[in-house]
Coordinates of C-alpha atoms in Angstrom, one line a residue:
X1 CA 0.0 0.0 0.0
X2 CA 1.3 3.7 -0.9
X3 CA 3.5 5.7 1.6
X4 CA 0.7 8.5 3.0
X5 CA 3.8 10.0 5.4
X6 CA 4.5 12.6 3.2
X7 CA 1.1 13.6 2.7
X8 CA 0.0 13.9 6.3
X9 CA 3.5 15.8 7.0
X10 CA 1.8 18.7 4.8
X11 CA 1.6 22.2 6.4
X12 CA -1.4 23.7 6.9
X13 CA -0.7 27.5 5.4
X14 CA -3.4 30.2 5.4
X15 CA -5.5 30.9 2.4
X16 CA -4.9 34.9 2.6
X17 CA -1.0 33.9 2.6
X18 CA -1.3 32.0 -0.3
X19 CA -2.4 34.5 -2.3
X20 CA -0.1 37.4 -1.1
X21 CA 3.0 35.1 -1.5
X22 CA 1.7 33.7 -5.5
X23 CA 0.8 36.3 -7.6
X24 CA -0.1 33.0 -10.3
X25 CA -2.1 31.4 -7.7
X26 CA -5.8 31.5 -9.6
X27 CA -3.8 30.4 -12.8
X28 CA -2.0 27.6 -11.1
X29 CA -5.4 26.3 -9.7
X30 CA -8.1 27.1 -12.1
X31 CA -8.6 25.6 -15.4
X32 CA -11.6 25.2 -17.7
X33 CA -12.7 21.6 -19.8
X34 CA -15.6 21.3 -21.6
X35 CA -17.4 24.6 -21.2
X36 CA -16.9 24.7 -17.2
X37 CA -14.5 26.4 -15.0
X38 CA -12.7 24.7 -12.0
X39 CA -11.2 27.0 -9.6
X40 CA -9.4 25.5 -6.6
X41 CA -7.2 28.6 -5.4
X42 CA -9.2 29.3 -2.2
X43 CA -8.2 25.8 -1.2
X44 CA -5.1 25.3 1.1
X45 CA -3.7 22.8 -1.9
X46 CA 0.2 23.9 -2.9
X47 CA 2.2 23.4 -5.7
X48 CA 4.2 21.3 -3.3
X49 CA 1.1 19.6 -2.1
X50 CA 0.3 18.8 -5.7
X51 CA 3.3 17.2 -6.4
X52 CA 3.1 15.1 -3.1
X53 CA -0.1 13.9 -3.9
X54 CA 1.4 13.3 -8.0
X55 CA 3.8 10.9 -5.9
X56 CA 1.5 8.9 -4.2
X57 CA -0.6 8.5 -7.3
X58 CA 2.3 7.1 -8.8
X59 CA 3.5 4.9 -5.7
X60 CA -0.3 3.7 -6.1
X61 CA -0.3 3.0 -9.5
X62 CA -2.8 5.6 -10.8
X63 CA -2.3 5.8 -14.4
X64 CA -2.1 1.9 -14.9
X65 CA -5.4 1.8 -12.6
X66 CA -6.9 3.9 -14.8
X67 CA -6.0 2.4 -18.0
X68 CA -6.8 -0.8 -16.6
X69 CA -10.4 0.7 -16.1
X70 CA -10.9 2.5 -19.5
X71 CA -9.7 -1.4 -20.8
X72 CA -12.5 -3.2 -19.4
X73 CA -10.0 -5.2 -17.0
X74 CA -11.8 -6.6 -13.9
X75 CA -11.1 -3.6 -11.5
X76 CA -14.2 -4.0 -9.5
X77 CA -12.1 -7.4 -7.7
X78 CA -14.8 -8.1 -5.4
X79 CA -17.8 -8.7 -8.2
X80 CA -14.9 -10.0 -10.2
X81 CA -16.4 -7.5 -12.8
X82 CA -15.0 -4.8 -15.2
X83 CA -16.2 -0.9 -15.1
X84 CA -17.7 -0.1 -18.0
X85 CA -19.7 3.6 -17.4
X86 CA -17.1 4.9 -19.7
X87 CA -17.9 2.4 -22.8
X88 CA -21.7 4.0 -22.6
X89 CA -20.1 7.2 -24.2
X90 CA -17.8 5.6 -26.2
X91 CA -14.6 5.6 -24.5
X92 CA -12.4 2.5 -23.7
X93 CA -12.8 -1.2 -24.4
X94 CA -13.6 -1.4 -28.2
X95 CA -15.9 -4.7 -27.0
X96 CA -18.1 -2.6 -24.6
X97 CA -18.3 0.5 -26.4
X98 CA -19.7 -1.6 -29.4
X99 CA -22.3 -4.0 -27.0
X100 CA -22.9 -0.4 -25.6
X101 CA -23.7 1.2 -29.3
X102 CA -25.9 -1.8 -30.0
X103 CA -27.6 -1.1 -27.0
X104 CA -28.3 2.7 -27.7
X105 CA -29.5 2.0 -30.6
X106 CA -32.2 -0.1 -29.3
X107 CA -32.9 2.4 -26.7
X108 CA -33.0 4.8 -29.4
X109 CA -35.3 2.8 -32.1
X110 CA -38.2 2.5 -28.8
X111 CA -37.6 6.1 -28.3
X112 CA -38.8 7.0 -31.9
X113 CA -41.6 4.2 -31.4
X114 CA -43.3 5.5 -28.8
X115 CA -42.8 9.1 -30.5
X116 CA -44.7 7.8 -33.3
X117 CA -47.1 6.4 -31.0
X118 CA -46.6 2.6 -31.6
X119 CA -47.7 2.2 -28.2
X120 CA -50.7 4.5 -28.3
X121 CA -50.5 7.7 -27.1
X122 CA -48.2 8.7 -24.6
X123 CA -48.8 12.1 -22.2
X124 CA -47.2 10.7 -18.8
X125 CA -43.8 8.9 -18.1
X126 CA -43.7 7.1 -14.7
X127 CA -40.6 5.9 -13.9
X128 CA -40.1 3.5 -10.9
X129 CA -36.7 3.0 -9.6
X130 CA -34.4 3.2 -6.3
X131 CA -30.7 4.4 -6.0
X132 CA -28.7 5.1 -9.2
X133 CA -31.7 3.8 -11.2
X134 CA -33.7 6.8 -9.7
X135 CA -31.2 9.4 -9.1
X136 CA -29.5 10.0 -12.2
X137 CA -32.5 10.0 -14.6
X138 CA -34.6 12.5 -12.3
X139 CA -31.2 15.0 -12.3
X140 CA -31.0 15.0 -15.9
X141 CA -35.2 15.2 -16.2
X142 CA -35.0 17.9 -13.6
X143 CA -32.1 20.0 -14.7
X144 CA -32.7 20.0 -18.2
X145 CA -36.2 19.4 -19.0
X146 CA -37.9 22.4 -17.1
X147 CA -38.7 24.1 -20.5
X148 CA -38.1 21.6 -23.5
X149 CA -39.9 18.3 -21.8
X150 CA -42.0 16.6 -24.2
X151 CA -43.5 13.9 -21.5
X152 CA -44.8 14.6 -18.1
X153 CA -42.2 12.7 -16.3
X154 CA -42.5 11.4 -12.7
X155 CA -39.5 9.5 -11.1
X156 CA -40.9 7.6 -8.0
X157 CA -38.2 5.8 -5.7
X158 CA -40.0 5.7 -2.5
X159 CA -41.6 2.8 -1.3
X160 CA -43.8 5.0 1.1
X161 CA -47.3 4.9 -1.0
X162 CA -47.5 8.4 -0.6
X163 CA -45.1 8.7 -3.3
X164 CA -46.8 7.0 -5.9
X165 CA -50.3 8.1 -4.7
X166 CA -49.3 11.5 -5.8
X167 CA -48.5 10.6 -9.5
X168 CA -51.8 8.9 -9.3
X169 CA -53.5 12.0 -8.6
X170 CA -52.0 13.8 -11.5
X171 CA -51.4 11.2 -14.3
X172 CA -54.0 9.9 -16.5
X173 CA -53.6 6.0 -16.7
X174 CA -54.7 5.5 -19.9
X175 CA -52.2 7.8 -21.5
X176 CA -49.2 6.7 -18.9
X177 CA -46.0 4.4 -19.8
X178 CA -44.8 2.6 -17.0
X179 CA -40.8 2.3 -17.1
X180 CA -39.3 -0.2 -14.5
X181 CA -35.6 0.7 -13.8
X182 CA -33.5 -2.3 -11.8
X183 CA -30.7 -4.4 -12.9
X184 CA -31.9 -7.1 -11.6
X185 CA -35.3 -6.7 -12.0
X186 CA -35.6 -8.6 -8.0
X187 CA -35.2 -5.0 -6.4
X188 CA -38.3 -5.2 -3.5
X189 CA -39.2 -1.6 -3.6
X190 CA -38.9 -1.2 -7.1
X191 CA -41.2 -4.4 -8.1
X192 CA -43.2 -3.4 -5.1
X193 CA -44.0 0.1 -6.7
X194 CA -44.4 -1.6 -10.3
X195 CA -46.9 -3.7 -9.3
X196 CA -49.1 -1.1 -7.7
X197 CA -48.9 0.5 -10.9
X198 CA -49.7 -2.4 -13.1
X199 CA -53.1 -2.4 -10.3
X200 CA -53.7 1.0 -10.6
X201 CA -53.6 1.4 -14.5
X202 CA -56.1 -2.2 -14.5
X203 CA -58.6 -0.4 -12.0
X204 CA -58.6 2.5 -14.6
X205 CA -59.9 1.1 -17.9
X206 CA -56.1 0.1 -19.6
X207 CA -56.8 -3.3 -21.0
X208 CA -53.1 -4.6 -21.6
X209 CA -51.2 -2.4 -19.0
X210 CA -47.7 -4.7 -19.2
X211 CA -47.8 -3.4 -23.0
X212 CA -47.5 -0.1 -21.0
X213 CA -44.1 -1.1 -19.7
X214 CA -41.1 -0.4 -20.3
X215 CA -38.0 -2.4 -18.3
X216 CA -34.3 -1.3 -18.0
X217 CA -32.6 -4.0 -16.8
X218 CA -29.6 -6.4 -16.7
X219 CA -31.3 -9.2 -16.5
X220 CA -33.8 -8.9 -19.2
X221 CA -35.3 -13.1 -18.7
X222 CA -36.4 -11.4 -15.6
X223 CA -38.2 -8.8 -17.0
X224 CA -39.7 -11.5 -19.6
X225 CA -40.8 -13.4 -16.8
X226 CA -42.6 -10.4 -14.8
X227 CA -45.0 -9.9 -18.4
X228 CA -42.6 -7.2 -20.0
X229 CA -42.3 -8.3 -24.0
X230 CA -38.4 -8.3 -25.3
X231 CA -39.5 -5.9 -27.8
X232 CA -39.5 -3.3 -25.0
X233 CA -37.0 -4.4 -22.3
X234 CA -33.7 -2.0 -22.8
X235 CA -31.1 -4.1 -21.5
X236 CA -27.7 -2.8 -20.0
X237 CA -24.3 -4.3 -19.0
X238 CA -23.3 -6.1 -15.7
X239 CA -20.4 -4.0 -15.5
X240 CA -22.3 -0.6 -15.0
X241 CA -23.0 0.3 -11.6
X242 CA -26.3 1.6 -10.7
X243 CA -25.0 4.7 -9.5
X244 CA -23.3 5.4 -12.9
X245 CA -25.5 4.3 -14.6
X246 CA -27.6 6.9 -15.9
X247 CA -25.5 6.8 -19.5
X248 CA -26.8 3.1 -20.1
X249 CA -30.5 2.4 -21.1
X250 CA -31.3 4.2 -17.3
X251 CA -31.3 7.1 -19.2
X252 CA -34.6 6.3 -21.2
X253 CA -37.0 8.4 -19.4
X254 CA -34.4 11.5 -20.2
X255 CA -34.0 10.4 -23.7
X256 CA -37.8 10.3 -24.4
X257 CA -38.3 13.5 -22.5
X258 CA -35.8 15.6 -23.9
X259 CA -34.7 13.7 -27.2
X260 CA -32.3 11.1 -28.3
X261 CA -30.1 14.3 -29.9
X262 CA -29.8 15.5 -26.6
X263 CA -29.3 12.3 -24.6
X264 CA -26.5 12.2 -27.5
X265 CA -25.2 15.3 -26.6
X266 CA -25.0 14.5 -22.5
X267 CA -23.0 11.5 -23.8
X268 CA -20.1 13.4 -25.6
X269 CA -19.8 15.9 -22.9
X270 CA -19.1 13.0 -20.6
X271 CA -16.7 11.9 -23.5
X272 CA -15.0 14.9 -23.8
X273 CA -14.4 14.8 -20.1
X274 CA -13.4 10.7 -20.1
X275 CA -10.3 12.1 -23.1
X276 CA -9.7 15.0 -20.3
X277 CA -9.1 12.6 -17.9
X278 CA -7.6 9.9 -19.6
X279 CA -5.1 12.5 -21.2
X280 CA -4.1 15.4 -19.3
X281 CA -1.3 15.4 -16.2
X282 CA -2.3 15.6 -13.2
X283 CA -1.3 18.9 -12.2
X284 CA -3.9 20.1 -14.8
X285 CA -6.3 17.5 -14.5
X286 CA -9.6 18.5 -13.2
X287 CA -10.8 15.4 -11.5
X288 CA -7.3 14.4 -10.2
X289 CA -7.0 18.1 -8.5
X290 CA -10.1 18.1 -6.9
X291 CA -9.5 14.1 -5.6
X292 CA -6.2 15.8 -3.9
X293 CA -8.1 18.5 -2.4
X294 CA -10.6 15.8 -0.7
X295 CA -8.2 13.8 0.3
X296 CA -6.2 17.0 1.6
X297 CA -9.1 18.4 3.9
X298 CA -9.9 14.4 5.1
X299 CA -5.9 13.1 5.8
X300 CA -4.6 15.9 6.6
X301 CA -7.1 18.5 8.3
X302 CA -9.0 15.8 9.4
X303 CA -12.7 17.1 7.9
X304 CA -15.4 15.0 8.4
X305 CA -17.6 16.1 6.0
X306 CA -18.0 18.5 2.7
X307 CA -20.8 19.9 1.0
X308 CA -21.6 21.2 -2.5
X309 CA -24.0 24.2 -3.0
X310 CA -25.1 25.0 -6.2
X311 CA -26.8 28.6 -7.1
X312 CA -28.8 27.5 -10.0
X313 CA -32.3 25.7 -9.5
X314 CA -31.8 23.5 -11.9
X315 CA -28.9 21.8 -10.0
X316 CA -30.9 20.9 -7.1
X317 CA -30.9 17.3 -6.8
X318 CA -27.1 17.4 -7.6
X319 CA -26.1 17.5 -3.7
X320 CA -28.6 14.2 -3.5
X321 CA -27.2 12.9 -6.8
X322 CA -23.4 13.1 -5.0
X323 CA -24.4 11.7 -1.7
X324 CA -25.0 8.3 -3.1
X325 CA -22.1 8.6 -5.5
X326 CA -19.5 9.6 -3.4
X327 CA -20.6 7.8 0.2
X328 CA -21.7 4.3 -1.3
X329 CA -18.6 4.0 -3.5
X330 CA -15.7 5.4 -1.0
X331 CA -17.5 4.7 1.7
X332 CA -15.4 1.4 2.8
X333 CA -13.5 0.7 5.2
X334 CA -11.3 -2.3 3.9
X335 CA -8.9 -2.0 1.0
X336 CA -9.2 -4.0 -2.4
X337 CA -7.0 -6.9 -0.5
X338 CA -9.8 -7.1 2.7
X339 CA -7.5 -5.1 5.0
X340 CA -8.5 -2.3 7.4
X341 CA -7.8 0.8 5.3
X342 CA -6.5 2.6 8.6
X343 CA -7.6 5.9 7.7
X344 CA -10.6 7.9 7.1
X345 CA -11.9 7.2 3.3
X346 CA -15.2 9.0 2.2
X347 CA -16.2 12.7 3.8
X348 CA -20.1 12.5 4.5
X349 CA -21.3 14.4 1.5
X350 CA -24.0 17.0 2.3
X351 CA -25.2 20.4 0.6
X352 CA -28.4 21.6 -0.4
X353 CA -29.4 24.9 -2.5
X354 CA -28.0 28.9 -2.5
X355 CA -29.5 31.2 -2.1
X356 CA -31.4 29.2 0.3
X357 CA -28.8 27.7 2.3
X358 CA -27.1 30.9 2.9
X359 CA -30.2 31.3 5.7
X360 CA -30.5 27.9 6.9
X361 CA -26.9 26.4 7.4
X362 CA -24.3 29.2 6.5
X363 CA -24.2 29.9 10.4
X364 CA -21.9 27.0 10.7
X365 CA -20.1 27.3 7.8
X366 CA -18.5 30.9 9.0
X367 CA -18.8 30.7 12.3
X368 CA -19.0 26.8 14.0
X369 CA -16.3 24.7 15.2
X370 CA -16.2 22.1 12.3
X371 CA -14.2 22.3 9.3
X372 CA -16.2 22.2 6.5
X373 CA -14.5 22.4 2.5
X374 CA -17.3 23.7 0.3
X375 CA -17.6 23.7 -3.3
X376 CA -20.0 26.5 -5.0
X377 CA -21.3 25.5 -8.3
X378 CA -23.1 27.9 -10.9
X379 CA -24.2 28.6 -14.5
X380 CA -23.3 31.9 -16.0
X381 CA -26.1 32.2 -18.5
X382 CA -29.3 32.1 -17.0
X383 CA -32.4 29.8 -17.2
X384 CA -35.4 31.8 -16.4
X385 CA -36.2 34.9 -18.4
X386 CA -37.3 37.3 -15.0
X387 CA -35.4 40.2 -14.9
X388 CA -31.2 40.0 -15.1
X389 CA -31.1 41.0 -11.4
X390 CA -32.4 37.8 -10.4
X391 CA -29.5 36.0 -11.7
X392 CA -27.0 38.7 -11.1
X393 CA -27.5 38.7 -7.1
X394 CA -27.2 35.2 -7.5
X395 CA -24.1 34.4 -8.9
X396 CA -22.7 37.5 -6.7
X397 CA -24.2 35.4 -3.6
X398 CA -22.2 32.6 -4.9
X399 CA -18.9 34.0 -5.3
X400 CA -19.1 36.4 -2.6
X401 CA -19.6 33.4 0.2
X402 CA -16.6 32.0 -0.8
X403 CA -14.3 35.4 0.0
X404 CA -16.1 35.8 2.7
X405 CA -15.1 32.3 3.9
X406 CA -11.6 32.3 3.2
X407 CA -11.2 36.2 4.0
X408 CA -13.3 36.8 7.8
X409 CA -13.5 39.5 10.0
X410 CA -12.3 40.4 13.1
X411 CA -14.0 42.8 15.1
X412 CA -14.2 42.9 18.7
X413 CA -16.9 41.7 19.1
X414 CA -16.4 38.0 19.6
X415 CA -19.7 37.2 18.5
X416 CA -19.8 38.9 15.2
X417 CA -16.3 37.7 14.5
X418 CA -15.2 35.7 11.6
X419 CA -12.0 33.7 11.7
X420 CA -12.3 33.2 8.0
X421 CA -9.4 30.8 6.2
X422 CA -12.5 28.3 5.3
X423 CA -11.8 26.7 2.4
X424 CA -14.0 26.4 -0.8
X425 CA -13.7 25.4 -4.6
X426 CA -16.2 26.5 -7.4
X427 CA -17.2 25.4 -10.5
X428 CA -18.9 27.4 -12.6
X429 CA -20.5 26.1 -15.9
X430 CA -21.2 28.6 -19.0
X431 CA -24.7 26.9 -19.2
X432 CA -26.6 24.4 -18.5
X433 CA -27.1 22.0 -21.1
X434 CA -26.8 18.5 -21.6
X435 CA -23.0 18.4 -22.9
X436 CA -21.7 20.4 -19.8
X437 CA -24.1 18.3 -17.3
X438 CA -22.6 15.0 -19.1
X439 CA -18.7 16.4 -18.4
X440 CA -19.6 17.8 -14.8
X441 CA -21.2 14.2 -14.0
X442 CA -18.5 12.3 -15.3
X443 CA -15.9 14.8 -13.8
X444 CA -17.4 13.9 -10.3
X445 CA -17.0 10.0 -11.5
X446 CA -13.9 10.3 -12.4
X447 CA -12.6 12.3 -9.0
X448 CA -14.5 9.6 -7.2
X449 CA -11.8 7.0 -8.5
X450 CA -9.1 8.6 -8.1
X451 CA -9.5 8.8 -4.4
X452 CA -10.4 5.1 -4.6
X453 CA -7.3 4.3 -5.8
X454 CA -5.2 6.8 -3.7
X455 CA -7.3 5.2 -0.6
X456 CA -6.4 1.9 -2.2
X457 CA -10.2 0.3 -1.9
X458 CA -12.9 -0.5 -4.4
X459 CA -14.7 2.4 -5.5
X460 CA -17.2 0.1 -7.5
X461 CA -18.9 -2.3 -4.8
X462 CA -21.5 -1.5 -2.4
X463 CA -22.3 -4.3 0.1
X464 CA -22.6 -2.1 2.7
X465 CA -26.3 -1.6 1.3
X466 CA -27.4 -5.8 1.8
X467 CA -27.7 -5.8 5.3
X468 CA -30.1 -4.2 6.6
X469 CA -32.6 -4.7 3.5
X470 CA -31.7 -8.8 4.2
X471 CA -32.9 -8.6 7.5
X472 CA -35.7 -6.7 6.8
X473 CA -36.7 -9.4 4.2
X474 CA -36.6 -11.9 7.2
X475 CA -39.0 -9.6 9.0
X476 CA -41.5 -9.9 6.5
X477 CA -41.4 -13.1 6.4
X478 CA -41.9 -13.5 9.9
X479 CA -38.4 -14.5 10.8
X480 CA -35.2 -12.7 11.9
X481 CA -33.2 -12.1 15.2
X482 CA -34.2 -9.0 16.4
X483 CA -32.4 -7.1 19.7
X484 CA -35.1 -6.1 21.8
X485 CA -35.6 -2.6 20.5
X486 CA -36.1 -3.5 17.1
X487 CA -38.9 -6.6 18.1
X488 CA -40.6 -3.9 20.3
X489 CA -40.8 -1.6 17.3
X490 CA -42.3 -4.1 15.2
X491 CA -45.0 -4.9 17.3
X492 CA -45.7 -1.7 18.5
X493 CA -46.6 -0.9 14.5
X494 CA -48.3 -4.3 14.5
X495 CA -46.1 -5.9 11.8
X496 CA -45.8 -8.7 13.9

């Protein structure tokens, strides 16, 4: 395992120093890749730290990790599996970026079906999935289909009833498609919700309702078997993750909603990020920077957490989307060979919106006792067509929390002191469409991996999610070994 003494022997300068001893600081530690701006210079990273980290990248094999990934090698060691998100946008193994091909063209030829209205006439999309086969398809549906949706689209996750109950309320059952989203096509809540569905669109005059459905699966005999006709299940590889999914046939309800040229487009952005990646040294690689300011604030400043922000509405389930990406695949605690990792790996991702969070949770940000890296994110050209001041104060908000943060104030009053020296990164996109949301989601991929590797643990399994749906599978059933607490709890909700 790589050497981290040098790392955690790193000083910990002040941010206001920084600048006044670098007059090329913001060009040392900004960049810009596929129409977004990085800039990490209110950050306590160095080029010294830089080059530290560039070491231990090398002592831990970075660039033959990587290579080994983009090659469809078996990096994911405990499924025994290759990684194959990047194949889905045409970059890597020339065997999964053709299977991948063959399967966007399928996705595509339903896609111009149910446009033409093979399947009758479509108004409403509902689309039933949990984790990565939820997440990713309601950010890109809810980022970029605001103004330009050409579906009603609905993405339901939540077992609670409530969740679908309000769809029901809204959608008309006769005009609905119904897309199932699970790679195995066993997932309880997910088959739970999709057969509510199937009941709800038979109490309400559709005669065939599983020639309403649409599956997205991995195991497509599965969907066969649930009533779903092969004509209309959209199947994906085993070696793509559910929470990277989104690229693969996961993506339907986007690609219907917003069109296949712009699903097209997300996919090259991605791309064009992936060559970025692949290509560019370290030192001016945007995912490999930000991977060394994680691990920076986690190994060597000891921060628990950090939290995107981002100013644009749109961007609002991005905070949500990065939870599950960043916690379930660096949150381990053994390395790839089962040993204790013997360090922290994964900060607890949290964030939420500006302006609003600026009233809610900023308190603690400049003021509180914990250490908390934050990373603004924001879309110069606007999406909503109310006056400019709107945006304007918006993206000032933005940019001005993050002087604020690394600048303070000291007055003498203690309570309306700032010690300042915070740090915070911001990206800032020059819009919002799908190529720069492709290369911002794959630049968070791809910054996820590198402090896999660096941490020396699988960035692509997530077992840590089995348990406690196992045993509440035994409790259904009327089994399980409960601690007293838990059996109490049951029957006090008469599930007993």
């Amino acid at each position: 395992m790589a050497d981290w003494s040098e790392i955690e022997a790193l000083p910990s300068p002040k941010l206001l120093d920084l600048f006044a001893e670098d007059d090329g600081r913001l060009d040392r530690f900004s960049l810009d890749v596929a129409g977004i701006h990085f800039d990490w210079s209110k950050t306590h990273l160095t080029a010294d730290a830089v080059a530290a980290f560039e070491r231990l990248a090398k002592a831990s094999d970075l660039a033959g990790k990587r290579e080994a990934m983009f090659g469809g090698e078996h990096v994911n060691v405990t499924e025994d599996r290759p990684v194959e998100h990047t194949a889905e946008r045409g970059e890597g193994n020339a065997e999964s970026v053709a299977r991948s091909r063959r399967y966007h063209e399928r996705t595509r030829a339903l896609v111009d079906a149910i446009e033409a209205e093979a399947l009758g006439p479509i108004e409403y999309v509902l689309h039933v999935g949990i984790g990565g086969s939820a997440l990713g398809p309601h950010l890109l549906v809810d980022a970029l289909g605001r103004e330009d949706s050409r579906y009603e689209v609905a993405i339901v996750s939540n077992v609670d009833g409530m969740a679908l109950e309000d769809v029901f309320k809204r959608f008309d059952a006769k005009t609905t498609l119904l897309v199932v989203a699970s790679k195995t096509f066993t997932t309880t809540e997910t088959m739970l919700n999709a057969e509510s569905v199937i009941q709800w669109m038979t109490e309400n005059g559709v005669e065939d309702p599983y020639g309403r459905v649409v599956a997205l699966t991995a195991s497509p005999e599965k969907a066969n078997e649930w009533g779903v006709d092969d004509t209309r299940v959209l199947p994906f590889s085993e070696g793509v993750g559910g929470r990277y999914s989104l690229w693969s046939s996961i993506g339907f309800p986007a690609a219907l909603a917003l069109g296949w040229a712009a699903f097209e487009e997300l996919l090259e952005g991605a791309a064009e990020m992936d060559r970025h990646f692949r290509l560019t040294a370290l030192h001016e690689n945007a995912p490999a920077l930000a991977a060394f300011a994680d691990l920076y604030y986690t190994q060597v400043r000891h921060a628990e957490t950090r939290a995107p922000f981002a100013y644009d509405e749109r961007l609002r389930l991005l905070p949500s989307y990065l939870q599950q990406l960043e916690m379930e695949s660096n949150g381990k605690g053994v390395t790839v060979d089962g040993k204790p990792v013997g360090r922290p790996t994964a900060a607890i991702t949290w964030g939420g919106v500006g302006t609003d969070a600026q009233h809610a949770v900023f308190q603690l940000l400049h003021q509180g006792t914990h250490l908390v890296p934050v990373e603004f994110l924001a879309v110069i050209e606007p999406g909503d067509t109310l006056p400019e001041e709107h945006h304007r104060q918006l993206l000032l908000n933005a940019f001005a929390q993050g002087a604020a943060l690394m600048k303070g104030k000291q007055v003498d009053d203690p309570a309306r002191s700032y010690a300042g020296d915070r740090p915070s990164s911001t990206i800032l996109l020059d819009t919002l469409e799908p190529r720069t949301l492709g290369a911002l989601i794959a630049f968070y991929e791809h910054r996820v991996f590198v402090n896999g590797v660096l941490l020396g643990i699988n960035s692509f399994d997530q077992f840590g999610v089995e348990l406690g749906k196992e045993m509440a599978k035994a409790a259904a059933k009327g089994g399980g070994e409960f601690d007293p607490s838990t059996t109490d709890l049951i029957k006090r909700a008469g599930l007993d």
